[in-house]
Amino acid sequence: MIHKIFNIQKQQLINKQVKLGIVEIWDAVANILKVFEPVELMELEAKYTINDPIKTIKFLKENKDVFNILTTEAYDEIRKYFPNEELILDVLTDPESDDQIMVLYINTKLKPQEALKKLKELDENWWLGKASRNNNLCIHLQIA
C-alpha cells in the first residue's frame, strides 16, 4: 500500500508538472510511518479495497478510532454476515462543509432483500452499539 500511495502521489505531482525528488518521497514515507506501522497498513490493505489511499491515510491519521475499529473488529464482524464480499473503503467529503466521513461499502451480489436482512442483523448485533460512539464511519451496501 505504501508503494501504491507513492505512485499515486508521484503521478499527482507529475500531473501538476512538479518535479518529484527523492527528498519528497522520503518525507512522505516518514510522515506516514509517524502515525502507522507498515504492518498496520499492510493489514488494512489485506482486508479492504481502498479507493483513494492518500485520502484514506490522511483521514485515518486524524481519526485513529476509525482505524482501530477497521483493524480490530469491523472486518471479523462483517465476515459473520458477508463472508466473501469485497469490502471497500472510501472517504467522502461534504461539499458544503468540507466535513469528511469514511464509508465502508459491502459490495455484494446477494439479492437486495437478502443483503438488507443481513445488514440489519449486523447492525442489531454489533454496529449500532459502535456507531453511537463513532460517527465518522458508515457501513453501506453496494449491490453489484
PDB file of C-alpha atoms in Angstrom:
ATOM      1  CA  MET A   1       0.000   0.000   0.000  1.00  0.00           C
ATOM      2  CA  ILE A   2       2.838   2.389   0.800  1.00  0.00           C
ATOM      3  CA  HIS A   3       4.239   1.769  -2.682  1.00  0.00           C
ATOM      4  CA  LYS A   4       0.798   2.409  -4.162  1.00  0.00           C
ATOM      5  CA  ILE A   5       0.481   5.678  -2.224  1.00  0.00           C
ATOM      6  CA  PHE A   6       3.792   6.953  -3.519  1.00  0.00           C
ATOM      7  CA  ASN A   7       2.959   6.029  -7.092  1.00  0.00           C
ATOM      8  CA  ILE A   8      -0.287   7.986  -6.785  1.00  0.00           C
ATOM      9  CA  GLN A   9       1.477  10.936  -5.158  1.00  0.00           C
ATOM     10  CA  LYS A  10       4.134  10.860  -7.849  1.00  0.00           C
ATOM     11  CA  GLN A  11       1.516  10.820 -10.602  1.00  0.00           C
ATOM     12  CA  GLN A  12      -0.366  13.693  -8.963  1.00  0.00           C
ATOM     13  CA  LEU A  13       2.807  15.730  -8.836  1.00  0.00           C
ATOM     14  CA  ILE A  14       3.666  14.882 -12.439  1.00  0.00           C
ATOM     15  CA  ASN A  15       0.177  15.931 -13.468  1.00  0.00           C
ATOM     16  CA  LYS A  16       0.830  19.262 -11.760  1.00  0.00           C
ATOM     17  CA  GLN A  17       4.196  19.406 -13.554  1.00  0.00           C
ATOM     18  CA  VAL A  18       6.104  19.425 -10.285  1.00  0.00           C
ATOM     19  CA  LYS A  19       9.408  17.627 -10.160  1.00  0.00           C
ATOM     20  CA  LEU A  20       9.406  14.811  -7.600  1.00  0.00           C
ATOM     21  CA  GLY A  21      12.713  14.390  -5.825  1.00  0.00           C
ATOM     22  CA  ILE A  22      13.976  11.663  -3.543  1.00  0.00           C
ATOM     23  CA  VAL A  23      13.676  14.024  -0.563  1.00  0.00           C
ATOM     24  CA  GLU A  24       9.943  14.469  -1.179  1.00  0.00           C
ATOM     25  CA  ILE A  25       9.451  10.708  -1.415  1.00  0.00           C
ATOM     26  CA  TRP A  26      11.233  10.050   1.870  1.00  0.00           C
ATOM     27  CA  ASP A  27       9.394  12.919   3.552  1.00  0.00           C
ATOM     28  CA  ALA A  28       6.111  11.301   2.524  1.00  0.00           C
ATOM     29  CA  VAL A  29       7.267   7.900   3.828  1.00  0.00           C
ATOM     30  CA  ALA A  30       8.387   9.403   7.127  1.00  0.00           C
ATOM     31  CA  ASN A  31       5.109  11.284   7.523  1.00  0.00           C
ATOM     32  CA  ILE A  32       3.017   8.144   7.040  1.00  0.00           C
ATOM     33  CA  LEU A  33       5.213   5.994   9.265  1.00  0.00           C
ATOM     34  CA  LYS A  34       4.984   8.504  12.124  1.00  0.00           C
ATOM     35  CA  VAL A  35       1.370   7.505  12.512  1.00  0.00           C
ATOM     36  CA  PHE A  36       1.125   3.934  11.247  1.00  0.00           C
ATOM     37  CA  GLU A  37       3.452   0.993  11.330  1.00  0.00           C
ATOM     38  CA  PRO A  38       3.970  -0.645   7.907  1.00  0.00           C
ATOM     39  CA  VAL A  39       2.405  -3.837   9.296  1.00  0.00           C
ATOM     40  CA  GLU A  40      -0.762  -1.913  10.201  1.00  0.00           C
ATOM     41  CA  LEU A  41      -1.048  -0.528   6.676  1.00  0.00           C
ATOM     42  CA  MET A  42      -0.489  -3.969   5.160  1.00  0.00           C
ATOM     43  CA  GLU A  43      -3.191  -5.396   7.434  1.00  0.00           C
ATOM     44  CA  LEU A  44      -5.637  -2.709   6.317  1.00  0.00           C
ATOM     45  CA  GLU A  45      -4.823  -3.304   2.656  1.00  0.00           C
ATOM     46  CA  ALA A  46      -5.207  -7.081   3.065  1.00  0.00           C
ATOM     47  CA  LYS A  47      -8.725  -6.700   4.447  1.00  0.00           C
ATOM     48  CA  TYR A  48     -10.131  -3.842   2.387  1.00  0.00           C
ATOM     49  CA  THR A  49     -10.069  -2.386  -1.104  1.00  0.00           C
ATOM     50  CA  ILE A  50      -9.051   1.240  -0.697  1.00  0.00           C
ATOM     51  CA  ASN A  51     -10.393   3.631  -3.319  1.00  0.00           C
ATOM     52  CA  ASP A  52      -8.065   6.560  -2.609  1.00  0.00           C
ATOM     53  CA  PRO A  53      -5.087   5.523  -0.468  1.00  0.00           C
ATOM     54  CA  ILE A  54      -3.778   9.045   0.127  1.00  0.00           C
ATOM     55  CA  LYS A  55      -7.139  10.441   1.196  1.00  0.00           C
ATOM     56  CA  THR A  56      -7.763   7.346   3.328  1.00  0.00           C
ATOM     57  CA  ILE A  57      -4.427   7.573   5.156  1.00  0.00           C
ATOM     58  CA  LYS A  58      -4.960  11.282   5.833  1.00  0.00           C
ATOM     59  CA  PHE A  59      -8.449  10.593   7.179  1.00  0.00           C
ATOM     60  CA  LEU A  60      -7.303   7.687   9.357  1.00  0.00           C
ATOM     61  CA  LYS A  61      -4.402   9.756  10.657  1.00  0.00           C
ATOM     62  CA  GLU A  62      -6.963  12.232  12.031  1.00  0.00           C
ATOM     63  CA  ASN A  63      -9.439   9.527  13.106  1.00  0.00           C
ATOM     64  CA  LYS A  64      -7.458   6.806  14.864  1.00  0.00           C
ATOM     65  CA  ASP A  65     -10.665   5.443  16.401  1.00  0.00           C
ATOM     66  CA  VAL A  66     -11.906   4.573  12.901  1.00  0.00           C
ATOM     67  CA  PHE A  67      -8.579   2.901  12.115  1.00  0.00           C
ATOM     68  CA  ASN A  68      -8.846   0.862  15.322  1.00  0.00           C
ATOM     69  CA  ILE A  69     -12.385  -0.300  14.536  1.00  0.00           C
ATOM     70  CA  LEU A  70     -11.393  -1.250  10.985  1.00  0.00           C
ATOM     71  CA  THR A  71      -8.363  -3.258  12.071  1.00  0.00           C
ATOM     72  CA  THR A  72      -9.724  -4.886  15.225  1.00  0.00           C
ATOM     73  CA  GLU A  73     -13.457  -5.554  14.985  1.00  0.00           C
ATOM     74  CA  ALA A  74     -15.209  -4.470  11.809  1.00  0.00           C
ATOM     75  CA  TYR A  75     -13.692  -6.995   9.435  1.00  0.00           C
ATOM     76  CA  ASP A  76     -14.444 -10.034  11.608  1.00  0.00           C
ATOM     77  CA  GLU A  77     -17.946  -8.852  12.488  1.00  0.00           C
ATOM     78  CA  ILE A  78     -18.854  -8.137   8.862  1.00  0.00           C
ATOM     79  CA  ARG A  79     -17.473 -11.513   7.763  1.00  0.00           C
ATOM     80  CA  LYS A  80     -20.011 -13.267  10.017  1.00  0.00           C
ATOM     81  CA  TYR A  81     -22.780 -11.971   7.740  1.00  0.00           C
ATOM     82  CA  PHE A  82     -20.941 -11.320   4.468  1.00  0.00           C
ATOM     83  CA  PRO A  83     -18.180 -13.952   4.319  1.00  0.00           C
ATOM     84  CA  ASN A  84     -16.993 -13.438   0.732  1.00  0.00           C
ATOM     85  CA  GLU A  85     -17.971  -9.915  -0.234  1.00  0.00           C
ATOM     86  CA  GLU A  86     -15.462  -7.270  -1.204  1.00  0.00           C
ATOM     87  CA  LEU A  87     -15.134  -4.574   1.461  1.00  0.00           C
ATOM     88  CA  ILE A  88     -14.341  -1.141   0.066  1.00  0.00           C
ATOM     89  CA  LEU A  89     -13.169   1.931   1.972  1.00  0.00           C
ATOM     90  CA  ASP A  90     -13.876   5.397   0.650  1.00  0.00           C
ATOM     91  CA  VAL A  91     -13.645   8.860   2.170  1.00  0.00           C
ATOM     92  CA  LEU A  92     -16.480  11.195   1.240  1.00  0.00           C
ATOM     93  CA  THR A  93     -16.378  14.957   1.689  1.00  0.00           C
ATOM     94  CA  ASP A  94     -19.415  17.131   2.252  1.00  0.00           C
ATOM     95  CA  PRO A  95     -19.030  19.876  -0.390  1.00  0.00           C
ATOM     96  CA  GLU A  96     -20.847  22.411   1.773  1.00  0.00           C
ATOM     97  CA  SER A  97     -18.854  21.964   4.968  1.00  0.00           C
ATOM     98  CA  ASP A  98     -15.695  20.036   3.971  1.00  0.00           C
ATOM     99  CA  ASP A  99     -16.510  17.520   6.728  1.00  0.00           C
ATOM    100  CA  GLN A 100     -15.329  14.031   5.896  1.00  0.00           C
ATOM    101  CA  ILE A 101     -16.666  10.599   6.678  1.00  0.00           C
ATOM    102  CA  MET A 102     -15.351   7.148   5.900  1.00  0.00           C
ATOM    103  CA  VAL A 103     -17.747   4.774   4.207  1.00  0.00           C
ATOM    104  CA  LEU A 104     -17.206   1.037   4.290  1.00  0.00           C
ATOM    105  CA  TYR A 105     -19.095  -0.447   1.350  1.00  0.00           C
ATOM    106  CA  ILE A 106     -20.033  -4.108   1.400  1.00  0.00           C
ATOM    107  CA  ASN A 107     -20.015  -4.978  -2.290  1.00  0.00           C
ATOM    108  CA  THR A 108     -22.393  -7.907  -2.640  1.00  0.00           C
ATOM    109  CA  LYS A 109     -24.065  -9.953  -5.346  1.00  0.00           C
ATOM    110  CA  LEU A 110     -26.813 -11.043  -2.971  1.00  0.00           C
ATOM    111  CA  LYS A 111     -30.390 -10.162  -3.799  1.00  0.00           C
ATOM    112  CA  PRO A 112     -31.216  -6.767  -2.270  1.00  0.00           C
ATOM    113  CA  GLN A 113     -33.728  -8.169   0.256  1.00  0.00           C
ATOM    114  CA  GLU A 114     -31.271 -10.810   1.463  1.00  0.00           C
ATOM    115  CA  ALA A 115     -28.424  -8.287   1.693  1.00  0.00           C
ATOM    116  CA  LEU A 116     -30.603  -5.830   3.626  1.00  0.00           C
ATOM    117  CA  LYS A 117     -31.645  -8.574   6.044  1.00  0.00           C
ATOM    118  CA  LYS A 118     -28.003  -9.433   6.741  1.00  0.00           C
ATOM    119  CA  LEU A 119     -27.076  -5.771   7.137  1.00  0.00           C
ATOM    120  CA  LYS A 120     -29.919  -5.328   9.626  1.00  0.00           C
ATOM    121  CA  GLU A 121     -28.618  -8.311  11.627  1.00  0.00           C
ATOM    122  CA  LEU A 122     -25.098  -6.850  11.580  1.00  0.00           C
ATOM    123  CA  ASP A 123     -26.484  -3.509  12.752  1.00  0.00           C
ATOM    124  CA  GLU A 124     -28.533  -5.002  15.570  1.00  0.00           C
ATOM    125  CA  ASN A 125     -25.883  -7.431  16.788  1.00  0.00           C
ATOM    126  CA  TRP A 126     -22.823  -5.197  16.573  1.00  0.00           C
ATOM    127  CA  TRP A 127     -22.704  -1.982  14.577  1.00  0.00           C
ATOM    128  CA  LEU A 128     -25.392   0.154  16.257  1.00  0.00           C
ATOM    129  CA  GLY A 129     -23.538  -0.095  19.561  1.00  0.00           C
ATOM    130  CA  LYS A 130     -20.330   1.077  17.901  1.00  0.00           C
ATOM    131  CA  ALA A 131     -21.929   3.709  15.677  1.00  0.00           C
ATOM    132  CA  SER A 132     -23.315   5.576  18.668  1.00  0.00           C
ATOM    133  CA  ARG A 133     -19.722   6.153  19.816  1.00  0.00           C
ATOM    134  CA  ASN A 134     -18.231   6.749  16.379  1.00  0.00           C
ATOM    135  CA  ASN A 135     -19.961   8.884  13.806  1.00  0.00           C
ATOM    136  CA  ASN A 136     -17.001   9.056  11.408  1.00  0.00           C
ATOM    137  CA  LEU A 137     -17.638   5.637   9.866  1.00  0.00           C
ATOM    138  CA  CYS A 138     -20.698   4.409   7.983  1.00  0.00           C
ATOM    139  CA  ILE A 139     -21.368   0.926   6.660  1.00  0.00           C
ATOM    140  CA  HIS A 140     -23.401   0.689   3.454  1.00  0.00           C
ATOM    141  CA  LEU A 141     -24.355  -1.953   0.945  1.00  0.00           C
ATOM    142  CA  GLN A 142     -23.275  -1.746  -2.647  1.00  0.00           C
ATOM    143  CA  ILE A 143     -25.355  -4.161  -4.705  1.00  0.00           C
ATOM    144  CA  ALA A 144     -23.309  -5.457  -7.630  1.00  0.00           C
TER     145      ALA A 144
END
